PDB file of C-alpha atoms in Angstrom:
ATOM      1  CA  MET A   9       4.973  26.757  16.994  1.00 65.00           C
ATOM      2  CA  SER A  10       5.654  23.949  20.253  1.00 74.00           C
ATOM      3  CA  PHE A  11       6.108  20.384  20.084  1.00 74.00           C
ATOM      4  CA  ALA A  12       2.012  19.968  21.406  1.00 79.00           C
ATOM      5  CA  GLN A  13       0.336  22.292  18.810  1.00 77.00           C
ATOM      6  CA  TYR A  14       2.491  19.813  16.181  1.00 79.00           C
ATOM      7  CA  LEU A  15       1.022  16.447  18.215  1.00 82.00           C
ATOM      8  CA  TYR A  16      -2.252  18.297  18.596  1.00 77.00           C
ATOM      9  CA  CYS A  17      -2.485  18.852  14.736  1.00 77.00           C
ATOM     10  CA  LEU A  18      -1.276  15.094  14.429  1.00 79.00           C
ATOM     11  CA  GLN A  19      -4.094  13.514  16.576  1.00 81.00           C
ATOM     12  CA  GLY A  20      -6.377  15.766  14.808  1.00 78.00           C
ATOM     13  CA  VAL A  21      -5.781  14.112  10.998  1.00 77.00           C
ATOM     14  CA  MET A  22      -5.642  11.025  12.531  1.00 80.00           C
ATOM     15  CA  GLN A  23      -8.861  10.768  14.426  1.00 80.00           C
ATOM     16  CA  ARG A  24     -10.511  11.962  11.372  1.00 77.00           C
ATOM     17  CA  GLU A  25      -9.158   8.997   9.422  1.00 77.00           C
ATOM     18  CA  TRP A  26     -10.451   6.694  12.072  1.00 77.00           C
ATOM     19  CA  LEU A  27     -13.375   7.949  12.060  1.00 77.00           C
ATOM     20  CA  ARG A  28     -14.139   7.927   8.443  1.00 75.00           C
ATOM     21  CA  PHE A  29     -12.638   3.883   8.537  1.00 74.00           C
ATOM     22  CA  PHE A  30     -14.757   2.705  11.327  1.00 74.00           C
ATOM     23  CA  GLN A  31     -17.951   4.976   9.826  1.00 71.00           C
ATOM     24  CA  GLN A  32     -17.312   2.699   6.715  1.00 70.00           C
ATOM     25  CA  ARG A  33     -17.665  -0.667   7.627  1.00 68.00           C
ATOM     26  CA  SER A  34     -18.275  -1.601   3.658  1.00 71.00           C
ATOM     27  CA  ARG A  35     -14.110  -0.051   3.214  1.00 69.00           C
ATOM     28  CA  PHE A  36     -13.259  -2.280   5.594  1.00 73.00           C
ATOM     29  CA  LEU A  37     -14.671  -5.263   4.244  1.00 78.00           C
ATOM     30  CA  SER A  38     -14.115  -4.319   0.451  1.00 76.00           C
ATOM     31  CA  ALA A  39     -10.098  -4.977   0.929  1.00 77.00           C
ATOM     32  CA  LEU A  40     -10.066  -8.453   3.185  1.00 85.00           C
ATOM     33  CA  VAL A  41     -12.510  -9.844   0.281  1.00 86.00           C
ATOM     34  CA  ARG A  42     -10.343  -8.606  -2.760  1.00 85.00           C
ATOM     35  CA  PRO A  43      -7.436 -10.919  -1.083  1.00 89.00           C
ATOM     36  CA  LEU A  44      -9.292 -13.783  -0.097  1.00 88.00           C
ATOM     37  CA  LEU A  45     -10.364 -14.128  -3.148  1.00 87.00           C
ATOM     38  CA  TRP A  46      -6.926 -14.623  -4.299  1.00 86.00           C
ATOM     39  CA  LEU A  47      -6.233 -16.867  -1.104  1.00 86.00           C
ATOM     40  CA  LEU A  48      -8.603 -19.093  -1.320  1.00 83.00           C
ATOM     41  CA  VAL A  49     -10.222 -18.958  -4.608  1.00 82.00           C
ATOM     42  CA  PHE A  50      -7.450 -18.369  -7.276  1.00 80.00           C
ATOM     43  CA  ALA A  51      -4.441 -19.866  -5.613  1.00 77.00           C
ATOM     44  CA  ALA A  52      -6.520 -23.388  -5.672  1.00 72.00           C
ATOM     45  CA  GLY A  53      -6.499 -23.175  -9.177  1.00 69.00           C
ATOM     46  CA  PHE A  54      -3.163 -21.658  -9.820  1.00 71.00           C
ATOM     47  CA  ARG A  55      -1.282 -24.211  -7.290  1.00 64.00           C
ATOM     48  CA  ALA A  56      -0.195 -26.821 -10.164  1.00 59.00           C
ATOM     49  CA  ALA A  57       0.207 -24.549 -12.403  1.00 55.00           C
ATOM     50  CA  LEU A  58       2.649 -22.395 -10.950  1.00 58.00           C
ATOM     51  CA  GLY A  59       4.866 -24.898  -8.408  1.00 56.00           C
ATOM     52  CA  VAL A  60       7.435 -22.621  -6.228  1.00 59.00           C
ATOM     53  CA  SER A  61      10.950 -23.560  -5.921  1.00 61.00           C
ATOM     54  CA  ILE A  62      13.422 -22.890  -3.013  1.00 67.00           C
ATOM     55  CA  ILE A  63      13.621 -19.198  -3.329  1.00 74.00           C
ATOM     56  CA  PRO A  64      15.061 -16.625  -0.727  1.00 79.00           C
ATOM     57  CA  PRO A  65      13.612 -15.870   2.216  1.00 83.00           C
ATOM     58  CA  TYR A  66      12.080 -19.313   2.416  1.00 80.00           C
ATOM     59  CA  SER A  67      14.178 -21.944   3.385  1.00 78.00           C
ATOM     60  CA  THR A  68      12.367 -25.205   2.185  1.00 77.00           C
ATOM     61  CA  TYR A  69       9.737 -25.666  -1.024  1.00 78.00           C
ATOM     62  CA  ILE A  70       6.166 -23.554  -0.600  1.00 80.00           C
ATOM     63  CA  THR A  71       2.496 -23.714  -1.129  1.00 81.00           C
ATOM     64  CA  TYR A  72       1.452 -20.953  -3.339  1.00 84.00           C
ATOM     65  CA  GLU A  73      -0.721 -19.492  -0.401  1.00 87.00           C
ATOM     66  CA  THR A  74       2.184 -19.235   1.028  1.00 88.00           C
ATOM     67  CA  TYR A  75       4.209 -17.349  -1.084  1.00 89.00           C
ATOM     68  CA  ILE A  76       1.017 -14.558  -2.537  1.00 91.00           C
ATOM     69  CA  LEU A  77       0.395 -13.953   1.150  1.00 93.00           C
ATOM     70  CA  PRO A  78       2.765 -10.480   1.253  1.00 94.00           C
ATOM     71  CA  GLY A  79       1.852  -9.668  -1.692  1.00 93.00           C
ATOM     72  CA  LEU A  80      -1.918  -9.978  -1.154  1.00 94.00           C
ATOM     73  CA  CYS A  81      -0.995  -8.035   2.203  1.00 95.00           C
ATOM     74  CA  CYS A  82       0.962  -5.134  -0.220  1.00 95.00           C
ATOM     75  CA  MET A  83      -2.487  -5.026  -2.184  1.00 93.00           C
ATOM     76  CA  ILE A  84      -4.290  -3.611   0.817  1.00 93.00           C
ATOM     77  CA  LEU A  85      -1.963  -1.308   1.301  1.00 93.00           C
ATOM     78  CA  LEU A  86      -1.433  -0.088  -2.226  1.00 92.00           C
ATOM     79  CA  PHE A  87      -6.240  -0.516  -2.557  1.00 88.00           C
ATOM     80  CA  ASN A  88      -5.929   1.733   0.241  1.00 86.00           C
ATOM     81  CA  GLY A  89      -3.147   4.216  -0.649  1.00 84.00           C
ATOM     82  CA  MET A  90      -4.754   4.641  -3.144  1.00 82.00           C
ATOM     83  CA  GLN A  91      -8.620   4.962  -1.756  1.00 79.00           C
ATOM     84  CA  GLY A  92      -6.773   8.009   0.375  1.00 75.00           C
ATOM     85  CA  SER A  93      -5.443   9.843  -2.131  1.00 73.00           C
ATOM     86  CA  LEU A  94      -9.339  10.107  -3.440  1.00 71.00           C
ATOM     87  CA  SER A  95     -10.827  11.207   0.237  1.00 70.00           C
ATOM     88  CA  MET A  96      -7.577  13.754  -0.794  1.00 68.00           C
ATOM     89  CA  VAL A  97      -9.264  14.745  -3.918  1.00 64.00           C
ATOM     90  CA  TYR A  98     -12.612  14.843  -2.765  1.00 66.00           C
ATOM     91  CA  ASP A  99     -11.444  17.105   0.471  1.00 65.00           C
ATOM     92  CA  ARG A 100     -10.019  19.396  -1.633  1.00 61.00           C
ATOM     93  CA  GLU A 101     -12.984  19.503  -3.865  1.00 60.00           C
ATOM     94  CA  MET A 102     -15.547  20.821  -0.606  1.00 60.00           C
ATOM     95  CA  GLY A 103     -12.645  22.996   0.676  1.00 56.00           C
ATOM     96  CA  SER A 104     -11.605  21.342   3.770  1.00 60.00           C
ATOM     97  CA  MET A 105      -7.893  20.639   2.674  1.00 63.00           C
ATOM     98  CA  ARG A 106      -8.494  24.205   2.310  1.00 63.00           C
ATOM     99  CA  VAL A 107      -9.331  25.071   5.971  1.00 63.00           C
ATOM    100  CA  LEU A 108      -6.588  22.676   7.258  1.00 67.00           C
ATOM    101  CA  LEU A 109      -4.045  24.262   5.890  1.00 65.00           C
ATOM    102  CA  MET A 110      -4.758  27.703   7.011  1.00 69.00           C
ATOM    103  CA  SER A 111      -2.894  27.334  10.068  1.00 71.00           C
ATOM    104  CA  PRO A 112       0.534  28.320  10.371  1.00 74.00           C
ATOM    105  CA  LEU A 113       1.541  24.655  10.424  1.00 76.00           C
ATOM    106  CA  PRO A 114       4.004  23.850   7.747  1.00 80.00           C
ATOM    107  CA  ARG A 115       2.341  22.060   4.648  1.00 77.00           C
ATOM    108  CA  PRO A 116       4.700  18.753   4.602  1.00 80.00           C
ATOM    109  CA  PHE A 117       4.145  18.519   8.120  1.00 82.00           C
ATOM    110  CA  LEU A 118       0.139  18.591   7.607  1.00 80.00           C
ATOM    111  CA  LEU A 119       0.374  16.210   4.076  1.00 82.00           C
ATOM    112  CA  LEU A 120       2.690  13.830   6.418  1.00 86.00           C
ATOM    113  CA  CYS A 121       0.292  13.549   9.512  1.00 83.00           C
ATOM    114  CA  LYS A 122      -2.470  12.346   6.327  1.00 82.00           C
ATOM    115  CA  LEU A 123      -0.271  10.075   4.772  1.00 86.00           C
ATOM    116  CA  LEU A 124       0.498   8.638   8.547  1.00 88.00           C
ATOM    117  CA  ALA A 125      -3.022   8.571   9.336  1.00 86.00           C
ATOM    118  CA  THR A 126      -3.886   6.186   5.661  1.00 86.00           C
ATOM    119  CA  ALA A 127      -1.423   3.819   6.307  1.00 89.00           C
ATOM    120  CA  LEU A 128      -2.036   3.240   9.912  1.00 89.00           C
ATOM    121  CA  VAL A 129      -4.943   2.628   9.312  1.00 88.00           C
ATOM    122  CA  SER A 130      -4.143   0.256   6.562  1.00 89.00           C
ATOM    123  CA  LEU A 131      -2.156  -1.972   8.770  1.00 92.00           C
ATOM    124  CA  ILE A 132      -5.116  -3.015  10.872  1.00 90.00           C
ATOM    125  CA  GLN A 133      -7.038  -4.567   7.648  1.00 91.00           C
ATOM    126  CA  VAL A 134      -3.202  -5.471   6.669  1.00 94.00           C
ATOM    127  CA  TYR A 135      -3.238  -7.691  10.396  1.00 95.00           C
ATOM    128  CA  ALA A 136      -7.415  -8.395  10.122  1.00 93.00           C
ATOM    129  CA  PHE A 137      -6.677 -10.254   6.536  1.00 94.00           C
ATOM    130  CA  LEU A 138      -3.418 -12.495   8.011  1.00 94.00           C
ATOM    131  CA  ALA A 139      -5.408 -13.160  11.601  1.00 94.00           C
ATOM    132  CA  ILE A 140      -7.679 -15.228   8.251  1.00 93.00           C
ATOM    133  CA  ALA A 141      -4.959 -16.394   6.851  1.00 93.00           C
ATOM    134  CA  TRP A 142      -3.867 -18.124  10.289  1.00 93.00           C
ATOM    135  CA  CYS A 143      -7.286 -19.290  10.400  1.00 91.00           C
ATOM    136  CA  PHE A 144      -6.600 -21.467   7.046  1.00 88.00           C
ATOM    137  CA  ASP A 145      -3.598 -22.816   7.976  1.00 88.00           C
ATOM    138  CA  ILE A 146      -1.922 -20.110   5.522  1.00 88.00           C
ATOM    139  CA  ARG A 147       1.218 -18.992   9.205  1.00 88.00           C
ATOM    140  CA  PRO A 148       3.817 -17.087   8.682  1.00 90.00           C
ATOM    141  CA  PRO A 149       6.163 -17.322  12.025  1.00 90.00           C
ATOM    142  CA  LEU A 150       4.710 -16.068  14.898  1.00 91.00           C
ATOM    143  CA  TRP A 151       7.795 -13.201  15.510  1.00 92.00           C
ATOM    144  CA  GLY A 152       7.836 -12.491  12.031  1.00 92.00           C
ATOM    145  CA  LEU A 153       3.987 -10.708  12.297  1.00 94.00           C
ATOM    146  CA  LEU A 154       6.136  -8.582  14.506  1.00 93.00           C
ATOM    147  CA  ALA A 155       9.018  -7.696  12.637  1.00 93.00           C
ATOM    148  CA  ALA A 156       6.693  -7.285   9.371  1.00 95.00           C
ATOM    149  CA  ALA A 157       5.391  -4.093  10.949  1.00 95.00           C
ATOM    150  CA  PRO A 158       8.714  -1.322  10.262  1.00 95.00           C
ATOM    151  CA  ALA A 159       7.624  -3.245   7.015  1.00 96.00           C
ATOM    152  CA  LEU A 160       4.693  -2.821   5.818  1.00 96.00           C
ATOM    153  CA  LEU A 161       4.319   0.936   7.281  1.00 95.00           C
ATOM    154  CA  LEU A 162       7.492   1.517   5.367  1.00 96.00           C
ATOM    155  CA  ALA A 163       5.907   0.367   2.154  1.00 96.00           C
ATOM    156  CA  ALA A 164       2.290   1.463   3.082  1.00 94.00           C
ATOM    157  CA  LEU A 165       3.599   5.192   3.532  1.00 93.00           C
ATOM    158  CA  LEU A 166       5.432   4.718   0.029  1.00 94.00           C
ATOM    159  CA  LEU A 167       1.744   3.239  -1.315  1.00 92.00           C
ATOM    160  CA  SER A 168       0.742   6.463  -0.167  1.00 89.00           C
ATOM    161  CA  SER A 169       2.704   8.865  -0.896  1.00 91.00           C
ATOM    162  CA  LEU A 170       2.360   7.418  -4.710  1.00 90.00           C
ATOM    163  CA  GLY A 171      -1.394   8.091  -4.716  1.00 85.00           C
ATOM    164  CA  LEU A 172      -0.954  10.874  -3.548  1.00 85.00           C
ATOM    165  CA  LEU A 173       1.383  12.867  -5.988  1.00 86.00           C
ATOM    166  CA  LEU A 174      -1.420  10.894  -8.436  1.00 82.00           C
ATOM    167  CA  SER A 175      -4.408  12.776  -6.583  1.00 78.00           C
ATOM    168  CA  ASN A 176      -2.540  15.846  -7.743  1.00 78.00           C
ATOM    169  CA  GLY A 177      -3.103  15.855 -10.838  1.00 73.00           C
ATOM    170  CA  ILE A 178      -6.815  14.553 -11.188  1.00 69.00           C
ATOM    171  CA  ARG A 179      -8.951  18.367 -10.857  1.00 65.00           C
ATOM    172  CA  GLN A 180     -12.116  16.921 -10.956  1.00 64.00           C
ATOM    173  CA  LEU A 181     -13.620  13.459  -7.922  1.00 61.00           C
ATOM    174  CA  GLU A 182     -15.353  11.652 -11.394  1.00 62.00           C
ATOM    175  CA  ASN A 183     -11.627  11.048 -12.926  1.00 63.00           C
ATOM    176  CA  PHE A 184     -10.541   9.360 -10.446  1.00 64.00           C
ATOM    177  CA  ALA A 185     -11.284   5.208 -10.765  1.00 66.00           C
ATOM    178  CA  GLY A 186     -10.510   5.408 -14.608  1.00 69.00           C
ATOM    179  CA  VAL A 187      -6.708   6.913 -13.552  1.00 68.00           C
ATOM    180  CA  MET A 188      -5.863   4.470 -10.619  1.00 71.00           C
ATOM    181  CA  ASN A 189      -7.240   1.620 -12.921  1.00 74.00           C
ATOM    182  CA  PHE A 190      -4.220   2.538 -14.954  1.00 81.00           C
ATOM    183  CA  VAL A 191      -1.993   3.017 -11.761  1.00 84.00           C
ATOM    184  CA  ILE A 192      -3.165  -0.029  -9.932  1.00 85.00           C
ATOM    185  CA  PHE A 193      -3.798  -3.005 -11.760  1.00 88.00           C
ATOM    186  CA  PRO A 194      -0.002  -2.892 -13.661  1.00 90.00           C
ATOM    187  CA  LEU A 195       1.110  -2.123 -10.402  1.00 92.00           C
ATOM    188  CA  PHE A 196       0.274  -5.416  -8.664  1.00 92.00           C
ATOM    189  CA  PHE A 197       0.646  -7.759 -11.651  1.00 91.00           C
ATOM    190  CA  LEU A 198       4.163  -6.799 -13.587  1.00 91.00           C
ATOM    191  CA  SER A 199       5.316  -7.140  -9.916  1.00 92.00           C
ATOM    192  CA  SER A 200       6.422 -10.552  -7.958  1.00 90.00           C
ATOM    193  CA  ALA A 201       3.441 -10.322  -5.574  1.00 90.00           C
ATOM    194  CA  LEU A 202       1.710 -13.502  -7.803  1.00 87.00           C
ATOM    195  CA  TYR A 203       5.189 -15.350  -8.687  1.00 85.00           C
ATOM    196  CA  PRO A 204       8.157 -15.098  -8.983  1.00 87.00           C
ATOM    197  CA  LEU A 205      10.853 -12.925 -11.341  1.00 87.00           C
ATOM    198  CA  TRP A 206      12.844 -16.289 -11.954  1.00 82.00           C
ATOM    199  CA  LYS A 207       9.407 -17.293 -13.354  1.00 80.00           C
ATOM    200  CA  MET A 208       8.527 -14.162 -15.533  1.00 84.00           C
ATOM    201  CA  ARG A 209      12.057 -14.062 -16.988  1.00 83.00           C
ATOM    202  CA  GLU A 210      12.231 -17.612 -18.170  1.00 81.00           C
ATOM    203  CA  SER A 211       8.624 -15.707 -20.473  1.00 81.00           C
ATOM    204  CA  SER A 212      10.442 -12.853 -21.491  1.00 85.00           C
ATOM    205  CA  GLU A 213      12.962 -10.877 -20.524  1.00 90.00           C
ATOM    206  CA  TRP A 214      11.556  -7.777 -20.828  1.00 90.00           C
ATOM    207  CA  LEU A 215       8.398  -8.111 -19.154  1.00 90.00           C
ATOM    208  CA  TYR A 216      11.139  -9.466 -16.191  1.00 92.00           C
ATOM    209  CA  TRP A 217      12.964  -6.393 -16.001  1.00 93.00           C
ATOM    210  CA  LEU A 218       9.460  -4.322 -15.897  1.00 92.00           C
ATOM    211  CA  CYS A 219       8.829  -6.334 -12.853  1.00 93.00           C
ATOM    212  CA  ALA A 220      12.337  -6.194 -11.419  1.00 93.00           C
ATOM    213  CA  LEU A 221      11.936  -2.435 -11.087  1.00 93.00           C
ATOM    214  CA  ASN A 222       8.060  -1.961 -10.790  1.00 94.00           C
ATOM    215  CA  PRO A 223       8.341  -0.306  -6.679  1.00 94.00           C
ATOM    216  CA  PHE A 224       5.789  -2.669  -6.070  1.00 96.00           C
ATOM    217  CA  THR A 225       7.458  -5.462  -6.351  1.00 95.00           C
ATOM    218  CA  HIS A 226      10.392  -3.826  -3.836  1.00 96.00           C
ATOM    219  CA  ALA A 227       7.715  -3.470  -1.165  1.00 96.00           C
ATOM    220  CA  VAL A 228       6.520  -7.084  -1.749  1.00 96.00           C
ATOM    221  CA  GLU A 229      10.011  -8.268  -1.253  1.00 95.00           C
ATOM    222  CA  LEU A 230      10.505  -5.867   1.964  1.00 96.00           C
ATOM    223  CA  VAL A 231       7.031  -7.222   3.247  1.00 96.00           C
ATOM    224  CA  ARG A 232       8.409 -11.177   2.420  1.00 95.00           C
ATOM    225  CA  PHE A 233      11.740 -10.890   3.915  1.00 95.00           C
ATOM    226  CA  ALA A 234      10.568  -9.275   7.024  1.00 95.00           C
ATOM    227  CA  LEU A 235       7.692 -11.906   8.006  1.00 94.00           C
ATOM    228  CA  TYR A 236      10.553 -14.426   7.437  1.00 92.00           C
ATOM    229  CA  GLN A 237      12.494 -12.197  10.296  1.00 91.00           C
ATOM    230  CA  GLN A 238      15.509 -11.336   6.951  1.00 93.00           C
ATOM    231  CA  PHE A 239      16.582  -8.404   5.688  1.00 90.00           C
ATOM    232  CA  ASN A 240      16.495  -7.320   2.475  1.00 93.00           C
ATOM    233  CA  LEU A 241      19.033  -4.158   2.258  1.00 95.00           C
ATOM    234  CA  THR A 242      17.853  -3.270  -2.089  1.00 94.00           C
ATOM    235  CA  ALA A 243      14.077  -3.653  -1.359  1.00 95.00           C
ATOM    236  CA  LEU A 244      14.863  -1.222   1.994  1.00 96.00           C
ATOM    237  CA  LEU A 245      16.793   1.512   0.438  1.00 96.00           C
ATOM    238  CA  VAL A 246      15.006   1.512  -2.738  1.00 96.00           C
ATOM    239  CA  CYS A 247      11.002   1.937  -0.822  1.00 96.00           C
ATOM    240  CA  LEU A 248      12.934   4.053   1.864  1.00 96.00           C
ATOM    241  CA  GLY A 249      14.003   6.444  -1.289  1.00 96.00           C
ATOM    242  CA  LEU A 250      11.115   6.164  -2.920  1.00 95.00           C
ATOM    243  CA  TRP A 251       8.736   7.285  -0.615  1.00 95.00           C
ATOM    244  CA  LEU A 252      11.136  10.276  -0.147  1.00 94.00           C
ATOM    245  CA  VAL A 253      10.682  11.088  -3.399  1.00 95.00           C
ATOM    246  CA  PHE A 254       7.124  11.122  -4.008  1.00 93.00           C
ATOM    247  CA  SER A 255       6.435  12.325  -0.317  1.00 90.00           C
ATOM    248  CA  LEU A 256       8.777  15.349  -2.003  1.00 91.00           C
ATOM    249  CA  ALA A 257       7.285  15.466  -4.755  1.00 91.00           C
ATOM    250  CA  ALA A 258       4.129  14.804  -3.506  1.00 86.00           C
ATOM    251  CA  VAL A 259       4.421  18.233  -0.956  1.00 84.00           C
ATOM    252  CA  LEU A 260       6.020  20.737  -4.260  1.00 86.00           C
ATOM    253  CA  THR A 261       3.341  19.885  -6.664  1.00 83.00           C
ATOM    254  CA  PHE A 262       0.040  19.817  -3.760  1.00 77.00           C
ATOM    255  CA  ASN A 263      -2.554  22.740  -4.925  1.00 68.00           C
ATOM    256  CA  PRO A 264      -5.217  23.042  -2.428  1.00 63.00           C
ATOM    257  CA  GLN A 265      -6.724  26.119  -4.645  1.00 60.00           C
ATOM    258  CA  ARG A 266      -7.405  23.413  -7.889  1.00 54.00           C
ATOM    259  CA  ALA A 267     -10.847  22.965  -6.975  1.00 48.00           C
ATOM    260  CA  ALA A 268     -11.647  26.188  -7.094  1.00 44.00           C
ATOM    261  CA  LEU A 269      -9.484  27.667  -9.899  1.00 42.00           C
ATOM    262  CA  ARG A 270     -10.982  24.743 -11.944  1.00 47.00           C
ATOM    263  CA  GLY A 271     -14.087  25.770 -14.859  1.00 44.00           C
TER     264      GLY A 271
END
């Protein structure tokens, strides 16, 4: 296989995801409504109860809205990653993924194209959310918005690969929503997205360790530090390592004939 053929396949998969995204405007709006509710409504109520002290990467006291902004960006990545997995279940049910896998290209490359396309679509929604937050005077450093792009891409790939791995165990499309509710909400709430880990530790030691071991926490911290042009080596290594593990497991467990074999 030539490089041009690999590139042509990548272009085709990405075009399919872009067209699906632009044809589903409600998907774009719903991806923004959730974090905006947290930013503009819930944060207003929690501001007095959850003061945030000086913690890295911040050099001064910050508002609660500023603190939760990276977590809400990752919320968009999380929901989009799981929604991308839903489309994978649908493709497997309808047979389009099996048709794609009939090509001579390696299966890992095809699935990587799917993950990359989903991640890039997620980045558009994240930056649209950041633009809206900017209008409400919640403004990370301008250069930090550019520095955060690689961190956001890695976080999106991590969460999309986790969603793909989970979708491999779902036999019917109808079961997807129920399974995802047991994944999305624990990942989001048991993390540093809404409150610092030291506050969780003051409340409960075992809850602190659940949050500290949560992959979503490391994705949030990677983006948080990148937005302020700082480097979090631990978060980077954890996110990179888990992305490779989840991607490898997703490739090994992917079965395009699952829908055809189920009774």
